[in-house]
Amino acid sequence: GEPVVSETPACDGEVTYTYTYKDCAGHSHDWTYTYIIKHEDFTMPKDAGTTIACASELKVPTLPVVEDACGNVLSPVGEPKVSETPACDGDVTYTYTYKDCAGHAHDWVYTYTIEHKDFTMPENDGTTIACASELKAPTLPEVKDACGNVLSPVGEPKVSETPVCDGKVTYTYTYKDCAGHAHDWVYTYTIE
């Protein structure tokens, strides 16, 4: 007849096929064949990543297909570990842990490398005045870094020397983003 087959374990374990042999006198004996299931460790896909210009571009990465040694698709265990977002340039990692039924576990890491791009300054500006007594700090333009963050001038403006009569006086403001990109904005008063 057909063998008696034990239940298949969810993961590692044994499955037995038991055959009963009987002779014409009614003597019977069992013969058992045992399969020992022992899952081998699985191989992870390579870590991945991309370079982005701003932290606002961070998003959950597309996950790879990860299979155990028997071809079963695995899902990450729990939520990913996400590293702290740097104040400026730097890396942010999303670490996902995959685990098979036998307890083999491996991490897959996606790395975003943040590299701020240089920013564009507004055009320099100026006006004509009649007397040096009209000189005053100009109204500053709105200056944003490449990620849209508003920048303030660094330190005090550099003000050129006031001429004795006609001439020019410049107010130079330096703007700098977190990545060290720096540009000057100049306001020129023309005294006539």
mmCIF file with all atom_site columns, N, CA, C and O in Angstrom, residues 103-157:
data_model
loop_
_atom_site.group_PDB
_atom_site.id
_atom_site.type_symbol
_atom_site.label_atom_id
_atom_site.label_alt_id
_atom_site.label_comp_id
_atom_site.label_asym_id
_atom_site.label_entity_id
_atom_site.label_seq_id
_atom_site.pdbx_PDB_ins_code
_atom_site.Cartn_x
_atom_site.Cartn_y
_atom_site.Cartn_z
_atom_site.occupancy
_atom_site.B_iso_or_equiv
_atom_site.pdbx_formal_charge
_atom_site.auth_seq_id
_atom_site.auth_comp_id
_atom_site.auth_asym_id
_atom_site.auth_atom_id
_atom_site.pdbx_PDB_model_num
ATOM 1   N N  . GLY A 1 103 ? 16.300 31.059  10.654 1.00 0.00 ? 103 GLY A N  1
ATOM 2   C CA . GLY A 1 103 ? 16.982 32.024  11.508 1.00 0.00 ? 103 GLY A CA 1
ATOM 3   C C  . GLY A 1 103 ? 18.175 32.706  10.858 1.00 0.00 ? 103 GLY A C  1
ATOM 4   O O  . GLY A 1 103 ? 18.818 33.548  11.489 1.00 0.00 ? 103 GLY A O  1
ATOM 5   N N  . HIS A 1 104 ? 18.496 32.376  9.602  1.00 0.00 ? 104 HIS A N  1
ATOM 6   C CA . HIS A 1 104 ? 19.577 33.090  8.915  1.00 0.00 ? 104 HIS A CA 1
ATOM 7   C C  . HIS A 1 104 ? 19.093 34.513  8.662  1.00 0.00 ? 104 HIS A C  1
ATOM 8   O O  . HIS A 1 104 ? 17.994 34.711  8.136  1.00 0.00 ? 104 HIS A O  1
ATOM 9   N N  . ALA A 1 105 ? 19.889 35.496  9.038  1.00 0.00 ? 105 ALA A N  1
ATOM 10  C CA . ALA A 1 105 ? 19.475 36.895  8.893  1.00 0.00 ? 105 ALA A CA 1
ATOM 11  C C  . ALA A 1 105 ? 20.585 37.709  8.247  1.00 0.00 ? 105 ALA A C  1
ATOM 12  O O  . ALA A 1 105 ? 21.765 37.514  8.543  1.00 0.00 ? 105 ALA A O  1
ATOM 13  N N  . HIS A 1 106 ? 20.177 38.617  7.354  1.00 0.00 ? 106 HIS A N  1
ATOM 14  C CA . HIS A 1 106 ? 21.131 39.503  6.681  1.00 0.00 ? 106 HIS A CA 1
ATOM 15  C C  . HIS A 1 106 ? 20.486 40.863  6.478  1.00 0.00 ? 106 HIS A C  1
ATOM 16  O O  . HIS A 1 106 ? 19.273 40.971  6.307  1.00 0.00 ? 106 HIS A O  1
ATOM 17  N N  . ASP A 1 107 ? 21.316 41.905  6.461  1.00 0.00 ? 107 ASP A N  1
ATOM 18  C CA . ASP A 1 107 ? 20.845 43.266  6.220  1.00 0.00 ? 107 ASP A CA 1
ATOM 19  C C  . ASP A 1 107 ? 21.062 43.653  4.769  1.00 0.00 ? 107 ASP A C  1
ATOM 20  O O  . ASP A 1 107 ? 22.042 43.248  4.135  1.00 0.00 ? 107 ASP A O  1
ATOM 21  N N  . TRP A 1 108 ? 20.137 44.457  4.264  1.00 0.00 ? 108 TRP A N  1
ATOM 22  C CA . TRP A 1 108 ? 20.293 45.096  2.959  1.00 0.00 ? 108 TRP A CA 1
ATOM 23  C C  . TRP A 1 108 ? 20.229 46.597  3.221  1.00 0.00 ? 108 TRP A C  1
ATOM 24  O O  . TRP A 1 108 ? 19.327 47.073  3.914  1.00 0.00 ? 108 TRP A O  1
ATOM 25  N N  . VAL A 1 109 ? 21.214 47.337  2.711  1.00 0.00 ? 109 VAL A N  1
ATOM 26  C CA . VAL A 1 109 ? 21.341 48.765  3.019  1.00 0.00 ? 109 VAL A CA 1
ATOM 27  C C  . VAL A 1 109 ? 21.221 49.596  1.738  1.00 0.00 ? 109 VAL A C  1
ATOM 28  O O  . VAL A 1 109 ? 21.894 49.328  0.748  1.00 0.00 ? 109 VAL A O  1
ATOM 29  N N  . TYR A 1 110 ? 20.365 50.604  1.804  1.00 0.00 ? 110 TYR A N  1
ATOM 30  C CA . TYR A 1 110 ? 20.248 51.575  0.722  1.00 0.00 ? 110 TYR A CA 1
ATOM 31  C C  . TYR A 1 110 ? 20.778 52.892  1.260  1.00 0.00 ? 110 TYR A C  1
ATOM 32  O O  . TYR A 1 110 ? 20.330 53.371  2.301  1.00 0.00 ? 110 TYR A O  1
ATOM 33  N N  . THR A 1 111 ? 21.742 53.487  0.548  1.00 0.00 ? 111 THR A N  1
ATOM 34  C CA . THR A 1 111 ? 22.392 54.713  1.011  1.00 0.00 ? 111 THR A CA 1
ATOM 35  C C  . THR A 1 111 ? 22.076 55.876  0.076  1.00 0.00 ? 111 THR A C  1
ATOM 36  O O  . THR A 1 111 ? 22.344 55.805  -1.129 1.00 0.00 ? 111 THR A O  1
ATOM 37  N N  . TYR A 1 112 ? 21.495 56.913  0.658  1.00 0.00 ? 112 TYR A N  1
ATOM 38  C CA . TYR A 1 112 ? 21.322 58.173  -0.061 1.00 0.00 ? 112 TYR A CA 1
ATOM 39  C C  . TYR A 1 112 ? 22.508 59.061  0.305  1.00 0.00 ? 112 TYR A C  1
ATOM 40  O O  . TYR A 1 112 ? 22.770 59.295  1.485  1.00 0.00 ? 112 TYR A O  1
ATOM 41  N N  . THR A 1 113 ? 23.228 59.552  -0.699 1.00 0.00 ? 113 THR A N  1
ATOM 42  C CA . THR A 1 113 ? 24.318 60.490  -0.471 1.00 0.00 ? 113 THR A CA 1
ATOM 43  C C  . THR A 1 113 ? 23.811 61.874  -0.858 1.00 0.00 ? 113 THR A C  1
ATOM 44  O O  . THR A 1 113 ? 23.462 62.114  -2.020 1.00 0.00 ? 113 THR A O  1
ATOM 45  N N  . ILE A 1 114 ? 23.733 62.760  0.144  1.00 0.00 ? 114 ILE A N  1
ATOM 46  C CA . ILE A 1 114 ? 23.232 64.116  -0.097 1.00 0.00 ? 114 ILE A CA 1
ATOM 47  C C  . ILE A 1 114 ? 24.410 65.015  -0.436 1.00 0.00 ? 114 ILE A C  1
ATOM 48  O O  . ILE A 1 114 ? 25.363 65.114  0.333  1.00 0.00 ? 114 ILE A O  1
ATOM 49  N N  . GLU A 1 115 ? 24.358 65.618  -1.621 1.00 0.00 ? 115 GLU A N  1
ATOM 50  C CA . GLU A 1 115 ? 25.389 66.561  -2.076 1.00 0.00 ? 115 GLU A CA 1
ATOM 51  C C  . GLU A 1 115 ? 24.679 67.817  -2.583 1.00 0.00 ? 115 GLU A C  1
ATOM 52  O O  . GLU A 1 115 ? 24.122 67.815  -3.681 1.00 0.00 ? 115 GLU A O  1
ATOM 53  N N  . HIS A 1 116 ? 24.678 68.868  -1.746 1.00 0.00 ? 116 HIS A N  1
ATOM 54  C CA . HIS A 1 116 ? 24.008 70.116  -2.135 1.00 0.00 ? 116 HIS A CA 1
ATOM 55  C C  . HIS A 1 116 ? 24.663 70.711  -3.378 1.00 0.00 ? 116 HIS A C  1
ATOM 56  O O  . HIS A 1 116 ? 25.885 70.772  -3.479 1.00 0.00 ? 116 HIS A O  1
ATOM 57  N N  . LYS A 1 117 ? 23.814 71.176  -4.290 1.00 0.00 ? 117 LYS A N  1
ATOM 58  C CA . LYS A 1 117 ? 24.315 71.867  -5.482 1.00 0.00 ? 117 LYS A CA 1
ATOM 59  C C  . LYS A 1 117 ? 24.501 73.340  -5.137 1.00 0.00 ? 117 LYS A C  1
ATOM 60  O O  . LYS A 1 117 ? 23.944 73.848  -4.179 1.00 0.00 ? 117 LYS A O  1
ATOM 61  N N  . ASP A 1 118 ? 25.303 74.013  -5.949 1.00 0.00 ? 118 ASP A N  1
ATOM 62  C CA . ASP A 1 118 ? 25.541 75.445  -5.753 1.00 0.00 ? 118 ASP A CA 1
ATOM 63  C C  . ASP A 1 118 ? 24.231 76.193  -6.003 1.00 0.00 ? 118 ASP A C  1
ATOM 64  O O  . ASP A 1 118 ? 23.373 75.744  -6.753 1.00 0.00 ? 118 ASP A O  1
ATOM 65  N N  . PHE A 1 119 ? 24.095 77.335  -5.354 1.00 0.00 ? 119 PHE A N  1
ATOM 66  C CA . PHE A 1 119 ? 22.878 78.129  -5.506 1.00 0.00 ? 119 PHE A CA 1
ATOM 67  C C  . PHE A 1 119 ? 23.123 79.314  -6.435 1.00 0.00 ? 119 PHE A C  1
ATOM 68  O O  . PHE A 1 119 ? 24.256 79.690  -6.703 1.00 0.00 ? 119 PHE A O  1
ATOM 69  N N  . THR A 1 120 ? 22.045 79.872  -6.937 1.00 0.00 ? 120 THR A N  1
ATOM 70  C CA . THR A 1 120 ? 22.103 81.012  -7.853 1.00 0.00 ? 120 THR A CA 1
ATOM 71  C C  . THR A 1 120 ? 21.726 82.274  -7.085 1.00 0.00 ? 120 THR A C  1
ATOM 72  O O  . THR A 1 120 ? 20.745 82.288  -6.352 1.00 0.00 ? 120 THR A O  1
ATOM 73  N N  . MET A 1 121 ? 22.525 83.313  -7.280 1.00 0.00 ? 121 MET A N  1
ATOM 74  C CA . MET A 1 121 ? 22.273 84.592  -6.615 1.00 0.00 ? 121 MET A CA 1
ATOM 75  C C  . MET A 1 121 ? 21.363 85.462  -7.470 1.00 0.00 ? 121 MET A C  1
ATOM 76  O O  . MET A 1 121 ? 21.414 85.402  -8.699 1.00 0.00 ? 121 MET A O  1
ATOM 77  N N  . PRO A 1 122 ? 20.565 86.330  -6.811 1.00 0.00 ? 122 PRO A N  1
ATOM 78  C CA . PRO A 1 122 ? 19.829 87.337  -7.573 1.00 0.00 ? 122 PRO A CA 1
ATOM 79  C C  . PRO A 1 122 ? 20.827 88.332  -8.174 1.00 0.00 ? 122 PRO A C  1
ATOM 80  O O  . PRO A 1 122 ? 21.980 88.398  -7.739 1.00 0.00 ? 122 PRO A O  1
ATOM 81  N N  . GLU A 1 123 ? 20.366 89.078  -9.140 1.00 0.00 ? 123 GLU A N  1
ATOM 82  C CA . GLU A 1 123 ? 21.231 90.080  -9.775 1.00 0.00 ? 123 GLU A CA 1
ATOM 83  C C  . GLU A 1 123 ? 21.628 91.143  -8.751 1.00 0.00 ? 123 GLU A C  1
ATOM 84  O O  . GLU A 1 123 ? 20.861 91.463  -7.844 1.00 0.00 ? 123 GLU A O  1
ATOM 85  N N  . ASN A 1 124 ? 22.829 91.681  -8.926 1.00 0.00 ? 124 ASN A N  1
ATOM 86  C CA . ASN A 1 124 ? 23.244 92.828  -8.110 1.00 0.00 ? 124 ASN A CA 1
ATOM 87  C C  . ASN A 1 124 ? 22.271 93.970  -8.384 1.00 0.00 ? 124 ASN A C  1
ATOM 88  O O  . ASN A 1 124 ? 21.573 93.978  -9.408 1.00 0.00 ? 124 ASN A O  1
ATOM 89  N N  . ASP A 1 125 ? 22.235 94.939  -7.477 1.00 0.00 ? 125 ASP A N  1
ATOM 90  C CA . ASP A 1 125 ? 21.250 96.011  -7.610 1.00 0.00 ? 125 ASP A CA 1
ATOM 91  C C  . ASP A 1 125 ? 21.909 97.343  -7.258 1.00 0.00 ? 125 ASP A C  1
ATOM 92  O O  . ASP A 1 125 ? 23.084 97.372  -6.865 1.00 0.00 ? 125 ASP A O  1
ATOM 93  N N  . GLY A 1 126 ? 21.157 98.406  -7.366 1.00 0.00 ? 126 GLY A N  1
ATOM 94  C CA . GLY A 1 126 ? 21.695 99.716  -7.014 1.00 0.00 ? 126 GLY A CA 1
ATOM 95  C C  . GLY A 1 126 ? 20.720 100.830 -7.341 1.00 0.00 ? 126 GLY A C  1
ATOM 96  O O  . GLY A 1 126 ? 19.667 100.594 -7.926 1.00 0.00 ? 126 GLY A O  1
ATOM 97  N N  . THR A 1 127 ? 21.131 102.028 -6.946 1.00 0.00 ? 127 THR A N  1
ATOM 98  C CA . THR A 1 127 ? 20.299 103.205 -7.210 1.00 0.00 ? 127 THR A CA 1
ATOM 99  C C  . THR A 1 127 ? 21.204 104.436 -7.264 1.00 0.00 ? 127 THR A C  1
ATOM 100 O O  . THR A 1 127 ? 22.338 104.409 -6.793 1.00 0.00 ? 127 THR A O  1
ATOM 101 N N  . THR A 1 128 ? 20.660 105.505 -7.827 1.00 0.00 ? 128 THR A N  1
ATOM 102 C CA . THR A 1 128 ? 21.390 106.770 -7.878 1.00 0.00 ? 128 THR A CA 1
ATOM 103 C C  . THR A 1 128 ? 20.811 107.693 -6.814 1.00 0.00 ? 128 THR A C  1
ATOM 104 O O  . THR A 1 128 ? 19.592 107.799 -6.660 1.00 0.00 ? 128 THR A O  1
ATOM 105 N N  . ILE A 1 129 ? 21.721 108.333 -6.068 1.00 0.00 ? 129 ILE A N  1
ATOM 106 C CA . ILE A 1 129 ? 21.306 109.285 -5.022 1.00 0.00 ? 129 ILE A CA 1
ATOM 107 C C  . ILE A 1 129 ? 22.030 110.614 -5.249 1.00 0.00 ? 129 ILE A C  1
ATOM 108 O O  . ILE A 1 129 ? 23.038 110.664 -5.953 1.00 0.00 ? 129 ILE A O  1
ATOM 109 N N  . ALA A 1 130 ? 21.517 111.661 -4.614 1.00 0.00 ? 130 ALA A N  1
ATOM 110 C CA . ALA A 1 130 ? 22.099 112.994 -4.822 1.00 0.00 ? 130 ALA A CA 1
ATOM 111 C C  . ALA A 1 130 ? 23.175 113.316 -3.803 1.00 0.00 ? 130 ALA A C  1
ATOM 112 O O  . ALA A 1 130 ? 24.124 114.044 -4.112 1.00 0.00 ? 130 ALA A O  1
ATOM 113 N N  . CYS A 1 131 ? 23.059 112.781 -2.603 1.00 0.00 ? 131 CYS A N  1
ATOM 114 C CA . CYS A 1 131 ? 24.001 113.151 -1.545 1.00 0.00 ? 131 CYS A CA 1
ATOM 115 C C  . CYS A 1 131 ? 24.391 111.914 -0.734 1.00 0.00 ? 131 CYS A C  1
ATOM 116 O O  . CYS A 1 131 ? 23.598 110.981 -0.568 1.00 0.00 ? 131 CYS A O  1
ATOM 117 N N  . ALA A 1 132 ? 25.591 111.938 -0.201 1.00 0.00 ? 132 ALA A N  1
ATOM 118 C CA . ALA A 1 132 ? 26.083 110.839 0.620  1.00 0.00 ? 132 ALA A CA 1
ATOM 119 C C  . ALA A 1 132 ? 25.228 110.643 1.868  1.00 0.00 ? 132 ALA A C  1
ATOM 120 O O  . ALA A 1 132 ? 25.150 109.545 2.411  1.00 0.00 ? 132 ALA A O  1
ATOM 121 N N  . SER A 1 133 ? 24.536 111.675 2.301  1.00 0.00 ? 133 SER A N  1
ATOM 122 C CA . SER A 1 133 ? 23.695 111.567 3.499  1.00 0.00 ? 133 SER A CA 1
ATOM 123 C C  . SER A 1 133 ? 22.505 110.622 3.281  1.00 0.00 ? 133 SER A C  1
ATOM 124 O O  . SER A 1 133 ? 21.860 110.190 4.226  1.00 0.00 ? 133 SER A O  1
ATOM 125 N N  . GLU A 1 134 ? 22.217 110.281 2.008  1.00 0.00 ? 134 GLU A N  1
ATOM 126 C CA . GLU A 1 134 ? 21.120 109.371 1.693  1.00 0.00 ? 134 GLU A CA 1
ATOM 127 C C  . GLU A 1 134 ? 21.541 107.902 1.783  1.00 0.00 ? 134 GLU A C  1
ATOM 128 O O  . GLU A 1 134 ? 20.699 107.005 1.631  1.00 0.00 ? 134 GLU A O  1
ATOM 129 N N  . LEU A 1 135 ? 22.816 107.657 2.041  1.00 0.00 ? 135 LEU A N  1
ATOM 130 C CA . LEU A 1 135 ? 23.298 106.271 2.136  1.00 0.00 ? 135 LEU A CA 1
ATOM 131 C C  . LEU A 1 135 ? 22.646 105.547 3.318  1.00 0.00 ? 135 LEU A C  1
ATOM 132 O O  . LEU A 1 135 ? 22.527 106.112 4.404  1.00 0.00 ? 135 LEU A O  1
ATOM 133 N N  . LYS A 1 136 ? 22.184 104.342 3.097  1.00 0.00 ? 136 LYS A N  1
ATOM 134 C CA . LYS A 1 136 ? 21.618 103.513 4.165  1.00 0.00 ? 136 LYS A CA 1
ATOM 135 C C  . LYS A 1 136 ? 21.732 102.047 3.712  1.00 0.00 ? 136 LYS A C  1
ATOM 136 O O  . LYS A 1 136 ? 21.910 101.757 2.519  1.00 0.00 ? 136 LYS A O  1
ATOM 137 N N  . ALA A 1 137 ? 21.626 101.151 4.668  1.00 0.00 ? 137 ALA A N  1
ATOM 138 C CA . ALA A 1 137 ? 21.682 99.723  4.321  1.00 0.00 ? 137 ALA A CA 1
ATOM 139 C C  . ALA A 1 137 ? 20.529 99.416  3.370  1.00 0.00 ? 137 ALA A C  1
ATOM 140 O O  . ALA A 1 137 ? 19.391 99.796  3.632  1.00 0.00 ? 137 ALA A O  1
ATOM 141 N N  . PRO A 1 138 ? 20.810 98.766  2.246  1.00 0.00 ? 138 PRO A N  1
ATOM 142 C CA . PRO A 1 138 ? 19.755 98.486  1.270  1.00 0.00 ? 138 PRO A CA 1
ATOM 143 C C  . PRO A 1 138 ? 18.817 97.370  1.747  1.00 0.00 ? 138 PRO A C  1
ATOM 144 O O  . PRO A 1 138 ? 19.138 96.621  2.664  1.00 0.00 ? 138 PRO A O  1
ATOM 145 N N  . THR A 1 139 ? 17.677 97.306  1.096  1.00 0.00 ? 139 THR A N  1
ATOM 146 C CA . THR A 1 139 ? 16.758 96.179  1.332  1.00 0.00 ? 139 THR A CA 1
ATOM 147 C C  . THR A 1 139 ? 17.360 94.961  0.634  1.00 0.00 ? 139 THR A C  1
ATOM 148 O O  . THR A 1 139 ? 17.672 95.009  -0.560 1.00 0.00 ? 139 THR A O  1
ATOM 149 N N  . LEU A 1 140 ? 17.538 93.895  1.404  1.00 0.00 ? 140 LEU A N  1
ATOM 150 C CA . LEU A 1 140 ? 18.202 92.705  0.858  1.00 0.00 ? 140 LEU A CA 1
ATOM 151 C C  . LEU A 1 140 ? 17.231 91.839  0.062  1.00 0.00 ? 140 LEU A C  1
ATOM 152 O O  . LEU A 1 140 ? 16.044 91.762  0.384  1.00 0.00 ? 140 LEU A O  1
ATOM 153 N N  . PRO A 1 141 ? 17.742 91.164  -0.967 1.00 0.00 ? 141 PRO A N  1
ATOM 154 C CA . PRO A 1 141 ? 16.887 90.255  -1.730 1.00 0.00 ? 141 PRO A CA 1
ATOM 155 C C  . PRO A 1 141 ? 16.685 88.959  -0.948 1.00 0.00 ? 141 PRO A C  1
ATOM 156 O O  . PRO A 1 141 ? 17.407 88.674  0.007  1.00 0.00 ? 141 PRO A O  1
ATOM 157 N N  . GLU A 1 142 ? 15.699 88.193  -1.361 1.00 0.00 ? 142 GLU A N  1
ATOM 158 C CA . GLU A 1 142 ? 15.555 86.862  -0.771 1.00 0.00 ? 142 GLU A CA 1
ATOM 159 C C  . GLU A 1 142 ? 16.511 85.932  -1.510 1.00 0.00 ? 142 GLU A C  1
ATOM 160 O O  . GLU A 1 142 ? 16.460 85.816  -2.733 1.00 0.00 ? 142 GLU A O  1
ATOM 161 N N  . VAL A 1 143 ? 17.401 85.304  -0.765 1.00 0.00 ? 143 VAL A N  1
ATOM 162 C CA . VAL A 1 143 ? 18.391 84.390  -1.350 1.00 0.00 ? 143 VAL A CA 1
ATOM 163 C C  . VAL A 1 143 ? 18.112 83.002  -0.791 1.00 0.00 ? 143 VAL A C  1
ATOM 164 O O  . VAL A 1 143 ? 17.996 82.818  0.422  1.00 0.00 ? 143 VAL A O  1
ATOM 165 N N  . LYS A 1 144 ? 17.974 82.030  -1.702 1.00 0.00 ? 144 LYS A N  1
ATOM 166 C CA . LYS A 1 144 ? 17.693 80.648  -1.285 1.00 0.00 ? 144 LYS A CA 1
ATOM 167 C C  . LYS A 1 144 ? 18.800 79.729  -1.766 1.00 0.00 ? 144 LYS A C  1
ATOM 168 O O  . LYS A 1 144 ? 19.374 79.943  -2.846 1.00 0.00 ? 144 LYS A O  1
ATOM 169 N N  . ASP A 1 145 ? 19.087 78.707  -0.960 1.00 0.00 ? 145 ASP A N  1
ATOM 170 C CA . ASP A 1 145 ? 20.047 77.702  -1.421 1.00 0.00 ? 145 ASP A CA 1
ATOM 171 C C  . ASP A 1 145 ? 19.370 76.817  -2.465 1.00 0.00 ? 145 ASP A C  1
ATOM 172 O O  . ASP A 1 145 ? 18.179 76.998  -2.763 1.00 0.00 ? 145 ASP A O  1
ATOM 173 N N  . ALA A 1 146 ? 20.083 75.868  -3.015 1.00 0.00 ? 146 ALA A N  1
ATOM 174 C CA . ALA A 1 146 ? 19.568 75.021  -4.098 1.00 0.00 ? 146 ALA A CA 1
ATOM 175 C C  . ALA A 1 146 ? 18.406 74.144  -3.647 1.00 0.00 ? 146 ALA A C  1
ATOM 176 O O  . ALA A 1 146 ? 17.697 73.580  -4.483 1.00 0.00 ? 146 ALA A O  1
ATOM 177 N N  . CYS A 1 147 ? 18.203 74.017  -2.330 1.00 0.00 ? 147 CYS A N  1
ATOM 178 C CA . CYS A 1 147 ? 17.100 73.215  -1.799 1.00 0.00 ? 147 CYS A CA 1
ATOM 179 C C  . CYS A 1 147 ? 15.926 74.070  -1.346 1.00 0.00 ? 147 CYS A C  1
ATOM 180 O O  . CYS A 1 147 ? 14.967 73.570  -0.763 1.00 0.00 ? 147 CYS A O  1
ATOM 181 N N  . GLY A 1 148 ? 16.003 75.382  -1.585 1.00 0.00 ? 148 GLY A N  1
ATOM 182 C CA . GLY A 1 148 ? 14.897 76.261  -1.258 1.00 0.00 ? 148 GLY A CA 1
ATOM 183 C C  . GLY A 1 148 ? 14.923 76.842  0.143  1.00 0.00 ? 148 GLY A C  1
ATOM 184 O O  . GLY A 1 148 ? 13.974 77.506  0.555  1.00 0.00 ? 148 GLY A O  1
ATOM 185 N N  . ASN A 1 149 ? 15.998 76.611  0.886  1.00 0.00 ? 149 ASN A N  1
ATOM 186 C CA . ASN A 1 149 ? 16.125 77.187  2.224  1.00 0.00 ? 149 ASN A CA 1
ATOM 187 C C  . ASN A 1 149 ? 16.591 78.632  2.113  1.00 0.00 ? 149 ASN A C  1
ATOM 188 O O  . ASN A 1 149 ? 17.527 78.922  1.375  1.00 0.00 ? 149 ASN A O  1
ATOM 189 N N  . VAL A 1 150 ? 15.942 79.540  2.847  1.00 0.00 ? 150 VAL A N  1
ATOM 190 C CA . VAL A 1 150 ? 16.305 80.954  2.803  1.00 0.00 ? 150 VAL A CA 1
ATOM 191 C C  . VAL A 1 150 ? 17.635 81.151  3.536  1.00 0.00 ? 150 VAL A C  1
ATOM 192 O O  . VAL A 1 150 ? 17.834 80.655  4.638  1.00 0.00 ? 150 VAL A O  1
ATOM 193 N N  . LEU A 1 151 ? 18.551 81.877  2.892  1.00 0.00 ? 151 LEU A N  1
ATOM 194 C CA . LEU A 1 151 ? 19.870 82.151  3.466  1.00 0.00 ? 151 LEU A CA 1
ATOM 195 C C  . LEU A 1 151 ? 19.935 83.589  3.963  1.00 0.00 ? 151 LEU A C  1
ATOM 196 O O  . LEU A 1 151 ? 19.305 84.483  3.396  1.00 0.00 ? 151 LEU A O  1
ATOM 197 N N  . SER A 1 152 ? 20.709 83.778  4.994  1.00 0.00 ? 152 SER A N  1
ATOM 198 C CA . SER A 1 152 ? 20.977 85.126  5.506  1.00 0.00 ? 152 SER A CA 1
ATOM 199 C C  . SER A 1 152 ? 22.430 85.467  5.207  1.00 0.00 ? 152 SER A C  1
ATOM 200 O O  . SER A 1 152 ? 23.269 84.570  5.106  1.00 0.00 ? 152 SER A O  1
ATOM 201 N N  . PRO A 1 153 ? 22.745 86.770  5.092  1.00 0.00 ? 153 PRO A N  1
ATOM 202 C CA . PRO A 1 153 ? 24.139 87.139  4.846  1.00 0.00 ? 153 PRO A CA 1
ATOM 203 C C  . PRO A 1 153 ? 25.018 86.707  6.021  1.00 0.00 ? 153 PRO A C  1
ATOM 204 O O  . PRO A 1 153 ? 24.568 86.650  7.160  1.00 0.00 ? 153 PRO A O  1
ATOM 205 N N  . VAL A 1 154 ? 26.268 86.415  5.703  1.00 0.00 ? 154 VAL A N  1
ATOM 206 C CA . VAL A 1 154 ? 27.244 86.024  6.716  1.00 0.00 ? 154 VAL A CA 1
ATOM 207 C C  . VAL A 1 154 ? 27.926 87.293  7.209  1.00 0.00 ? 154 VAL A C  1
ATOM 208 O O  . VAL A 1 154 ? 28.533 88.024  6.424  1.00 0.00 ? 154 VAL A O  1
ATOM 209 N N  . GLY A 1 155 ? 27.815 87.571  8.493  1.00 0.00 ? 155 GLY A N  1
ATOM 210 C CA . GLY A 1 155 ? 28.496 88.732  9.060  1.00 0.00 ? 155 GLY A CA 1
ATOM 211 C C  . GLY A 1 155 ? 27.938 90.057  8.561  1.00 0.00 ? 155 GLY A C  1
ATOM 212 O O  . GLY A 1 155 ? 26.863 90.134  7.980  1.00 0.00 ? 155 GLY A O  1
ATOM 213 N N  . GLU A 1 156 ? 28.714 91.089  8.797  1.00 0.00 ? 156 GLU A N  1
ATOM 214 C CA . GLU A 1 156 ? 28.338 92.441  8.382  1.00 0.00 ? 156 GLU A CA 1
ATOM 215 C C  . GLU A 1 156 ? 28.729 92.664  6.921  1.00 0.00 ? 156 GLU A C  1
ATOM 216 O O  . GLU A 1 156 ? 29.664 92.042  6.422  1.00 0.00 ? 156 GLU A O  1
ATOM 217 N N  . PRO A 1 157 ? 28.026 93.589  6.239  1.00 0.00 ? 157 PRO A N  1
ATOM 218 C CA . PRO A 1 157 ? 28.408 93.864  4.847  1.00 0.00 ? 157 PRO A CA 1
ATOM 219 C C  . PRO A 1 157 ? 29.739 94.614  4.793  1.00 0.00 ? 157 PRO A C  1
ATOM 220 O O  . PRO A 1 157 ? 30.132 95.297  5.748  1.00 0.00 ? 157 PRO A O  1
#
